[in-house]
C-alpha cells in the first residue's frame, strides 16, 4: 500500500538559515512524488515534482528535493529561509499501480523566525 | 478568470440539512478530485472523476455524493450533514495522469 510519512509536524528556523523538511514514502517501483505548499486560508500550490527523470528536482522559490530510492525519501530543502516561506508543506505520492490517486502526508508547519 | 473556483467559500449549516459544494474549472482537465482537510489527517480523498460521467470513491466517501455531467463541473453533495463533516473541502483538477494537481481555495463548512 502507498503511504507518506512526514517526519516532523512542525519545524522552526531562523530567517536566512537552511530549511529541511523530511518525507519518507512507501510505494511501488515507479512513484511520482510532489511537494505542495499551503499558505493560510489558501489552496495548495505545487512546489516541485519528481517523475522518474533527474533525482535532484528544483522547484519554485529556491526549493529543491532529492529522490533517494534506497532510502525511500524525498526531503525538501532550501538554502536560506525567507519570512514568506512560513506555511504548511505537504509531501504527496502517486504511482501507476493505484490509478490516478494521490496520497498526502499529514503536513509540516514551517515557522520562520525573524 | 481562468482557473478552478469553489463556492461557497464559507458555509454554516445544521445537522441533517443537504449541502452542495460547487467546483468549476476552466482548463477542460479530465481529472477532478474532492478532498477534505482535517487537523492531523492531511488531505483525504472523498471522490474523484476521470472524465464526465465517470466517478469513483476515494478513502472517505460515506455521506457524500458527486456527479459530473459536464467536464468543467464537479459538485459535491452532503445528503444529510453531520457534525463530523465539519471540515475544509478542496476541489482539485489535473490534466494528465500522475500530473500536477491544481487546487481551488477551499470551502470551509461548519455543521452545527
PDB file of C-alpha atoms in Angstrom:
ATOM      1  CA  UNK A   1       0.000   0.000   0.000  1.00  0.00           C
ATOM      2  CA  UNK A   2       1.087   3.516  -0.687  1.00  0.00           C
ATOM      3  CA  UNK A   3       1.766   5.886   2.187  1.00  0.00           C
ATOM      4  CA  UNK A   4       3.625   9.048   3.010  1.00  0.00           C
ATOM      5  CA  UNK A   5       5.257   9.957   6.328  1.00  0.00           C
ATOM      6  CA  UNK A   6       6.309  13.493   7.063  1.00  0.00           C
ATOM      7  CA  UNK A   7       8.700  13.074   9.925  1.00  0.00           C
ATOM      8  CA  UNK A   8       8.173  16.481  11.535  1.00  0.00           C
ATOM      9  CA  UNK A   9       4.792  18.036  12.179  1.00  0.00           C
ATOM     10  CA  UNK A  10       6.418  21.382  12.930  1.00  0.00           C
ATOM     11  CA  UNK A  11       9.763  22.952  12.016  1.00  0.00           C
ATOM     12  CA  UNK A  12      11.112  26.323  13.142  1.00  0.00           C
ATOM     13  CA  UNK A  13      14.075  28.041  11.507  1.00  0.00           C
ATOM     14  CA  UNK A  14      15.601  31.488  11.666  1.00  0.00           C
ATOM     15  CA  UNK A  15      15.412  33.714   8.634  1.00  0.00           C
ATOM     16  CA  UNK A  16      18.433  33.145   6.416  1.00  0.00           C
ATOM     17  CA  UNK A  17      19.183  29.635   7.701  1.00  0.00           C
ATOM     18  CA  UNK A  18      18.641  26.372   5.788  1.00  0.00           C
ATOM     19  CA  UNK A  19      15.313  24.566   5.674  1.00  0.00           C
ATOM     20  CA  UNK A  20      14.940  20.774   5.753  1.00  0.00           C
ATOM     21  CA  UNK A  21      11.503  19.154   5.649  1.00  0.00           C
ATOM     22  CA  UNK A  22      11.627  15.364   5.711  1.00  0.00           C
ATOM     23  CA  UNK A  23       9.423  12.931   3.820  1.00  0.00           C
ATOM     24  CA  UNK A  24       9.526   9.156   3.545  1.00  0.00           C
ATOM     25  CA  UNK A  25       7.227   7.184   1.300  1.00  0.00           C
ATOM     26  CA  UNK A  26       6.084   3.674   0.697  1.00  0.00           C
ATOM     27  CA  UNK A  27       5.242   2.869  -2.889  1.00  0.00           C
ATOM     28  CA  UNK A  28       5.716   0.533  -5.774  1.00  0.00           C
ATOM     29  CA  UNK A  29       8.539   0.678  -8.250  1.00  0.00           C
ATOM     30  CA  UNK A  30       7.680   3.877 -10.118  1.00  0.00           C
ATOM     31  CA  UNK A  31       6.230   6.554  -7.871  1.00  0.00           C
ATOM     32  CA  UNK A  32       5.646  10.174  -8.720  1.00  0.00           C
ATOM     33  CA  UNK A  33       6.459  12.453  -5.806  1.00  0.00           C
ATOM     34  CA  UNK A  34       5.387  16.018  -5.153  1.00  0.00           C
ATOM     35  CA  UNK A  35       5.770  18.783  -2.624  1.00  0.00           C
ATOM     36  CA  UNK A  36       2.939  21.276  -2.203  1.00  0.00           C
ATOM     37  CA  UNK A  37       2.785  24.441  -0.117  1.00  0.00           C
ATOM     38  CA  UNK A  38      -0.303  25.864   1.539  1.00  0.00           C
ATOM     39  CA  UNK A  39      -0.441  29.399   2.873  1.00  0.00           C
ATOM     40  CA  UNK A  40      -3.152  30.278   5.421  1.00  0.00           C
ATOM     41  CA  UNK A  41      -6.694  30.141   4.022  1.00  0.00           C
ATOM     42  CA  UNK A  42      -5.407  29.237   0.584  1.00  0.00           C
ATOM     43  CA  UNK A  43      -5.382  26.200  -1.645  1.00  0.00           C
ATOM     44  CA  UNK A  44      -2.310  24.076  -2.233  1.00  0.00           C
ATOM     45  CA  UNK A  45       0.301  25.119  -4.765  1.00  0.00           C
ATOM     46  CA  UNK A  46       2.853  22.846  -6.407  1.00  0.00           C
ATOM     47  CA  UNK A  47       6.463  23.478  -5.338  1.00  0.00           C
ATOM     48  CA  UNK A  48       8.113  20.694  -7.312  1.00  0.00           C
ATOM     49  CA  UNK A  49       7.625  17.172  -8.640  1.00  0.00           C
ATOM     50  CA  UNK A  50       9.657  14.056  -9.363  1.00  0.00           C
ATOM     51  CA  UNK A  51       8.517  11.780 -12.173  1.00  0.00           C
ATOM     52  CA  UNK A  52      11.494   9.459 -12.833  1.00  0.00           C
ATOM     53  CA  UNK A  53      13.731  11.976 -14.542  1.00  0.00           C
ATOM     54  CA  UNK A  54      16.606  13.638 -12.611  1.00  0.00           C
ATOM     55  CA  UNK A  55      16.734  12.619  -8.950  1.00  0.00           C
ATOM     56  CA  UNK A  56      17.506  16.187  -7.826  1.00  0.00           C
ATOM     57  CA  UNK A  57      14.463  18.294  -8.562  1.00  0.00           C
ATOM     58  CA  UNK A  58      14.401  22.071  -8.489  1.00  0.00           C
ATOM     59  CA  UNK A  59      11.202  23.918  -7.759  1.00  0.00           C
ATOM     60  CA  UNK A  60       9.866  27.392  -7.292  1.00  0.00           C
ATOM     61  CA  UNK A  61      11.115  29.922  -4.737  1.00  0.00           C
ATOM     62  CA  UNK A  62      14.524  28.273  -4.348  1.00  0.00           C
ATOM     63  CA  UNK A  63      13.251  24.928  -3.051  1.00  0.00           C
ATOM     64  CA  UNK A  64      14.644  21.603  -4.177  1.00  0.00           C
ATOM     65  CA  UNK A  65      14.239  17.948  -3.273  1.00  0.00           C
ATOM     66  CA  UNK A  66      16.234  14.794  -3.850  1.00  0.00           C
ATOM     67  CA  UNK A  67      14.670  11.440  -4.643  1.00  0.00           C
ATOM     68  CA  UNK A  68      16.587   8.657  -2.867  1.00  0.00           C
ATOM     69  CA  UNK A  69      15.143   5.307  -3.804  1.00  0.00           C
ATOM     70  CA  UNK A  70      17.401   3.313  -1.445  1.00  0.00           C
ATOM     71  CA  UNK A  71      16.173   5.399   1.490  1.00  0.00           C
ATOM     72  CA  UNK A  72      12.611   5.846   0.155  1.00  0.00           C
ATOM     73  CA  UNK A  73      12.952   9.529   0.931  1.00  0.00           C
ATOM     74  CA  UNK A  74      12.095  12.786  -0.794  1.00  0.00           C
ATOM     75  CA  UNK A  75      13.283  15.531   1.551  1.00  0.00           C
ATOM     76  CA  UNK A  76      12.619  19.192   0.746  1.00  0.00           C
ATOM     77  CA  UNK A  77      15.398  21.738   1.237  1.00  0.00           C
ATOM     78  CA  UNK A  78      16.110  25.410   0.784  1.00  0.00           C
ATOM     79  CA  UNK A  79      19.479  27.045   1.472  1.00  0.00           C
ATOM     80  CA  UNK A  80      18.140  30.210   3.077  1.00  0.00           C
ATOM     81  CA  UNK A  81      14.704  30.663   4.618  1.00  0.00           C
ATOM     82  CA  UNK A  82      12.632  33.741   3.940  1.00  0.00           C
ATOM     83  CA  UNK A  83       9.763  35.046   6.035  1.00  0.00           C
ATOM     84  CA  UNK A  84       7.383  34.350   3.157  1.00  0.00           C
ATOM     85  CA  UNK A  85       8.242  30.621   3.369  1.00  0.00           C
ATOM     86  CA  UNK A  86       6.190  30.262   6.541  1.00  0.00           C
ATOM     87  CA  UNK A  87       3.395  27.882   5.542  1.00  0.00           C
ATOM     88  CA  UNK A  88       2.204  24.278   5.632  1.00  0.00           C
ATOM     89  CA  UNK A  89       4.043  21.827   3.378  1.00  0.00           C
ATOM     90  CA  UNK A  90       2.696  18.539   2.078  1.00  0.00           C
ATOM     91  CA  UNK A  91       4.568  15.617   0.588  1.00  0.00           C
ATOM     92  CA  UNK A  92       2.482  13.608  -1.894  1.00  0.00           C
ATOM     93  CA  UNK A  93       2.993  10.284  -3.658  1.00  0.00           C
ATOM     94  CA  UNK A  94       1.202   8.775  -6.603  1.00  0.00           C
ATOM     95  CA  UNK A  95       2.003   5.676  -8.594  1.00  0.00           C
ATOM     96  CA  UNK A  96       0.637   3.773 -11.523  1.00  0.00           C
ATOM     97  CA  UNK A  97      -0.475   0.778  -9.501  1.00  0.00           C
ATOM     98  CA  UNK A  98      -3.164   2.821  -7.746  1.00  0.00           C
ATOM     99  CA  UNK A  99      -4.599   4.612 -10.702  1.00  0.00           C
ATOM    100  CA  UNK A 100      -4.813   8.365 -10.535  1.00  0.00           C
ATOM    101  CA  UNK A 101      -4.823   8.745  -6.792  1.00  0.00           C
ATOM    102  CA  UNK A 102      -2.574  10.939  -4.728  1.00  0.00           C
ATOM    103  CA  UNK A 103      -1.609  10.136  -1.151  1.00  0.00           C
ATOM    104  CA  UNK A 104      -0.851  13.067   1.128  1.00  0.00           C
ATOM    105  CA  UNK A 105       1.343  13.278   4.175  1.00  0.00           C
ATOM    106  CA  UNK A 106      -0.132  14.957   7.240  1.00  0.00           C
ATOM    107  CA  UNK A 107       1.851  18.116   6.638  1.00  0.00           C
ATOM    108  CA  UNK A 108       4.746  20.042   8.174  1.00  0.00           C
ATOM    109  CA  UNK A 109       4.148  23.523   9.504  1.00  0.00           C
ATOM    110  CA  UNK A 110       7.165  25.756   8.860  1.00  0.00           C
ATOM    111  CA  UNK A 111       7.743  28.773  11.092  1.00  0.00           C
ATOM    112  CA  UNK A 112      10.388  31.327  10.136  1.00  0.00           C
ATOM    113  CA  UNK A 113      11.737  33.416  12.991  1.00  0.00           C
ATOM    114  CA  UNK A 114      12.928  36.924  12.127  1.00  0.00           C
TER     115      UNK A 114
ATOM    116  CA  UNK B   1     -10.821  34.443 -14.646  1.00  0.00           C
ATOM    117  CA  UNK B   2      -9.387  31.127 -15.705  1.00  0.00           C
ATOM    118  CA  UNK B   3      -8.665  28.522 -13.075  1.00  0.00           C
ATOM    119  CA  UNK B   4     -10.522  26.437 -10.562  1.00  0.00           C
ATOM    120  CA  UNK B   5     -13.139  28.033  -8.363  1.00  0.00           C
ATOM    121  CA  UNK B   6     -15.114  26.759  -5.435  1.00  0.00           C
ATOM    122  CA  UNK B   7     -18.322  28.075  -3.957  1.00  0.00           C
ATOM    123  CA  UNK B   8     -19.349  28.884  -1.380  1.00  0.00           C
ATOM    124  CA  UNK B   9     -16.082  29.700   0.371  1.00  0.00           C
ATOM    125  CA  UNK B  10     -17.770  29.589   3.766  1.00  0.00           C
ATOM    126  CA  UNK B  11     -20.935  27.769   4.791  1.00  0.00           C
ATOM    127  CA  UNK B  12     -22.659  27.164   8.111  1.00  0.00           C
ATOM    128  CA  UNK B  13     -25.459  24.624   8.192  1.00  0.00           C
ATOM    129  CA  UNK B  14     -27.340  22.424  10.617  1.00  0.00           C
ATOM    130  CA  UNK B  15     -27.253  18.691  11.164  1.00  0.00           C
ATOM    131  CA  UNK B  16     -29.495  16.846   8.727  1.00  0.00           C
ATOM    132  CA  UNK B  17     -29.552  19.502   6.011  1.00  0.00           C
ATOM    133  CA  UNK B  18     -28.398  18.904   2.484  1.00  0.00           C
ATOM    134  CA  UNK B  19     -25.420  20.952   1.314  1.00  0.00           C
ATOM    135  CA  UNK B  20     -23.834  21.207  -2.111  1.00  0.00           C
ATOM    136  CA  UNK B  21     -20.326  22.500  -2.689  1.00  0.00           C
ATOM    137  CA  UNK B  22     -19.605  23.619  -6.209  1.00  0.00           C
ATOM    138  CA  UNK B  23     -16.393  23.266  -8.185  1.00  0.00           C
ATOM    139  CA  UNK B  24     -15.741  24.702 -11.618  1.00  0.00           C
ATOM    140  CA  UNK B  25     -12.559  24.559 -13.724  1.00  0.00           C
ATOM    141  CA  UNK B  26     -11.833  26.326 -16.978  1.00  0.00           C
ATOM    142  CA  UNK B  27      -8.950  24.193 -18.289  1.00  0.00           C
ATOM    143  CA  UNK B  28     -11.031  21.216 -19.523  1.00  0.00           C
ATOM    144  CA  UNK B  29      -8.962  18.941 -17.304  1.00  0.00           C
ATOM    145  CA  UNK B  30     -10.084  15.323 -17.411  1.00  0.00           C
ATOM    146  CA  UNK B  31      -9.467  14.534 -13.761  1.00  0.00           C
ATOM    147  CA  UNK B  32     -11.195  16.181 -10.835  1.00  0.00           C
ATOM    148  CA  UNK B  33     -11.000  15.430  -7.142  1.00  0.00           C
ATOM    149  CA  UNK B  34     -12.632  16.294  -3.844  1.00  0.00           C
ATOM    150  CA  UNK B  35     -10.565  16.253  -0.664  1.00  0.00           C
ATOM    151  CA  UNK B  36     -11.299  17.127   2.915  1.00  0.00           C
ATOM    152  CA  UNK B  37      -8.660  18.608   5.171  1.00  0.00           C
ATOM    153  CA  UNK B  38      -8.751  17.996   8.895  1.00  0.00           C
ATOM    154  CA  UNK B  39      -6.138  18.708  11.516  1.00  0.00           C
ATOM    155  CA  UNK B  40      -3.833  15.734  11.943  1.00  0.00           C
ATOM    156  CA  UNK B  41      -5.103  13.943   8.833  1.00  0.00           C
ATOM    157  CA  UNK B  42      -3.696  15.968   5.982  1.00  0.00           C
ATOM    158  CA  UNK B  43      -5.883  15.739   2.902  1.00  0.00           C
ATOM    159  CA  UNK B  44      -8.112  12.726   2.392  1.00  0.00           C
ATOM    160  CA  UNK B  45      -9.732  11.852  -0.904  1.00  0.00           C
ATOM    161  CA  UNK B  46     -13.526  11.745  -0.921  1.00  0.00           C
ATOM    162  CA  UNK B  47     -14.311  11.134  -4.605  1.00  0.00           C
ATOM    163  CA  UNK B  48     -12.593  11.553  -7.915  1.00  0.00           C
ATOM    164  CA  UNK B  49     -13.565  11.599 -11.553  1.00  0.00           C
ATOM    165  CA  UNK B  50     -11.537  10.608 -14.598  1.00  0.00           C
ATOM    166  CA  UNK B  51     -13.951  12.174 -17.101  1.00  0.00           C
ATOM    167  CA  UNK B  52     -17.537  13.313 -17.458  1.00  0.00           C
ATOM    168  CA  UNK B  53     -19.964  10.668 -16.171  1.00  0.00           C
ATOM    169  CA  UNK B  54     -17.117   8.654 -14.601  1.00  0.00           C
ATOM    170  CA  UNK B  55     -16.689   8.889 -10.842  1.00  0.00           C
ATOM    171  CA  UNK B  56     -15.127   6.694  -8.207  1.00  0.00           C
ATOM    172  CA  UNK B  57     -14.873   6.532  -4.447  1.00  0.00           C
ATOM    173  CA  UNK B  58     -11.834   7.641  -2.549  1.00  0.00           C
ATOM    174  CA  UNK B  59     -10.752   6.988   1.011  1.00  0.00           C
ATOM    175  CA  UNK B  60     -13.704   8.616   2.839  1.00  0.00           C
ATOM    176  CA  UNK B  61     -16.810   8.613   0.588  1.00  0.00           C
ATOM    177  CA  UNK B  62     -19.535   7.829   3.131  1.00  0.00           C
ATOM    178  CA  UNK B  63     -22.164  10.547   3.409  1.00  0.00           C
ATOM    179  CA  UNK B  64     -21.138  12.252   0.168  1.00  0.00           C
ATOM    180  CA  UNK B  65     -22.480  12.158  -3.382  1.00  0.00           C
ATOM    181  CA  UNK B  66     -20.871  13.519  -6.549  1.00  0.00           C
ATOM    182  CA  UNK B  67     -21.861  13.937 -10.151  1.00  0.00           C
ATOM    183  CA  UNK B  68     -20.061  15.059 -13.262  1.00  0.00           C
ATOM    184  CA  UNK B  69     -22.413  15.729 -16.147  1.00  0.00           C
ATOM    185  CA  UNK B  70     -20.032  18.307 -17.646  1.00  0.00           C
ATOM    186  CA  UNK B  71     -16.247  18.184 -17.778  1.00  0.00           C
ATOM    187  CA  UNK B  72     -15.856  21.549 -16.067  1.00  0.00           C
ATOM    188  CA  UNK B  73     -18.133  20.973 -13.060  1.00  0.00           C
ATOM    189  CA  UNK B  74     -17.810  18.545 -10.181  1.00  0.00           C
ATOM    190  CA  UNK B  75     -20.294  19.289  -7.378  1.00  0.00           C
ATOM    191  CA  UNK B  76     -20.077  17.563  -4.003  1.00  0.00           C
ATOM    192  CA  UNK B  77     -23.294  16.985  -2.059  1.00  0.00           C
ATOM    193  CA  UNK B  78     -23.673  16.126   1.583  1.00  0.00           C
ATOM    194  CA  UNK B  79     -27.094  14.489   1.609  1.00  0.00           C
ATOM    195  CA  UNK B  80     -27.677  14.815   5.353  1.00  0.00           C
ATOM    196  CA  UNK B  81     -24.908  16.787   7.010  1.00  0.00           C
ATOM    197  CA  UNK B  82     -23.369  15.566  10.255  1.00  0.00           C
ATOM    198  CA  UNK B  83     -21.056  17.341  12.688  1.00  0.00           C
ATOM    199  CA  UNK B  84     -18.211  15.035  11.667  1.00  0.00           C
ATOM    200  CA  UNK B  85     -18.399  16.568   8.202  1.00  0.00           C
ATOM    201  CA  UNK B  86     -17.256  19.929   9.551  1.00  0.00           C
ATOM    202  CA  UNK B  87     -14.074  20.445   7.567  1.00  0.00           C
ATOM    203  CA  UNK B  88     -12.345  22.373   4.828  1.00  0.00           C
ATOM    204  CA  UNK B  89     -13.107  20.908   1.420  1.00  0.00           C
ATOM    205  CA  UNK B  90     -10.768  21.270  -1.538  1.00  0.00           C
ATOM    206  CA  UNK B  91     -11.524  20.621  -5.143  1.00  0.00           C
ATOM    207  CA  UNK B  92      -8.632  19.891  -7.488  1.00  0.00           C
ATOM    208  CA  UNK B  93      -8.131  19.102 -11.141  1.00  0.00           C
ATOM    209  CA  UNK B  94      -5.402  17.524 -13.236  1.00  0.00           C
ATOM    210  CA  UNK B  95      -4.910  17.419 -16.960  1.00  0.00           C
ATOM    211  CA  UNK B  96      -2.770  14.303 -17.043  1.00  0.00           C
ATOM    212  CA  UNK B  97      -2.433  11.037 -15.186  1.00  0.00           C
ATOM    213  CA  UNK B  98       0.009  11.467 -12.269  1.00  0.00           C
ATOM    214  CA  UNK B  99       0.408  15.121 -13.226  1.00  0.00           C
ATOM    215  CA  UNK B 100       0.185  18.259 -11.179  1.00  0.00           C
ATOM    216  CA  UNK B 101      -2.937  18.883  -9.140  1.00  0.00           C
ATOM    217  CA  UNK B 102      -4.435  22.369  -9.318  1.00  0.00           C
ATOM    218  CA  UNK B 103      -6.410  23.311  -6.224  1.00  0.00           C
ATOM    219  CA  UNK B 104      -9.251  25.646  -5.530  1.00  0.00           C
ATOM    220  CA  UNK B 105      -9.076  27.898  -2.492  1.00  0.00           C
ATOM    221  CA  UNK B 106     -11.283  25.665  -0.404  1.00  0.00           C
ATOM    222  CA  UNK B 107     -14.768  25.682   1.097  1.00  0.00           C
ATOM    223  CA  UNK B 108     -14.953  25.874   4.866  1.00  0.00           C
ATOM    224  CA  UNK B 109     -18.046  24.021   6.080  1.00  0.00           C
ATOM    225  CA  UNK B 110     -19.341  24.118   9.632  1.00  0.00           C
ATOM    226  CA  UNK B 111     -22.141  21.770  10.657  1.00  0.00           C
ATOM    227  CA  UNK B 112     -23.870  22.760  13.893  1.00  0.00           C
TER     228      UNK B 112
END
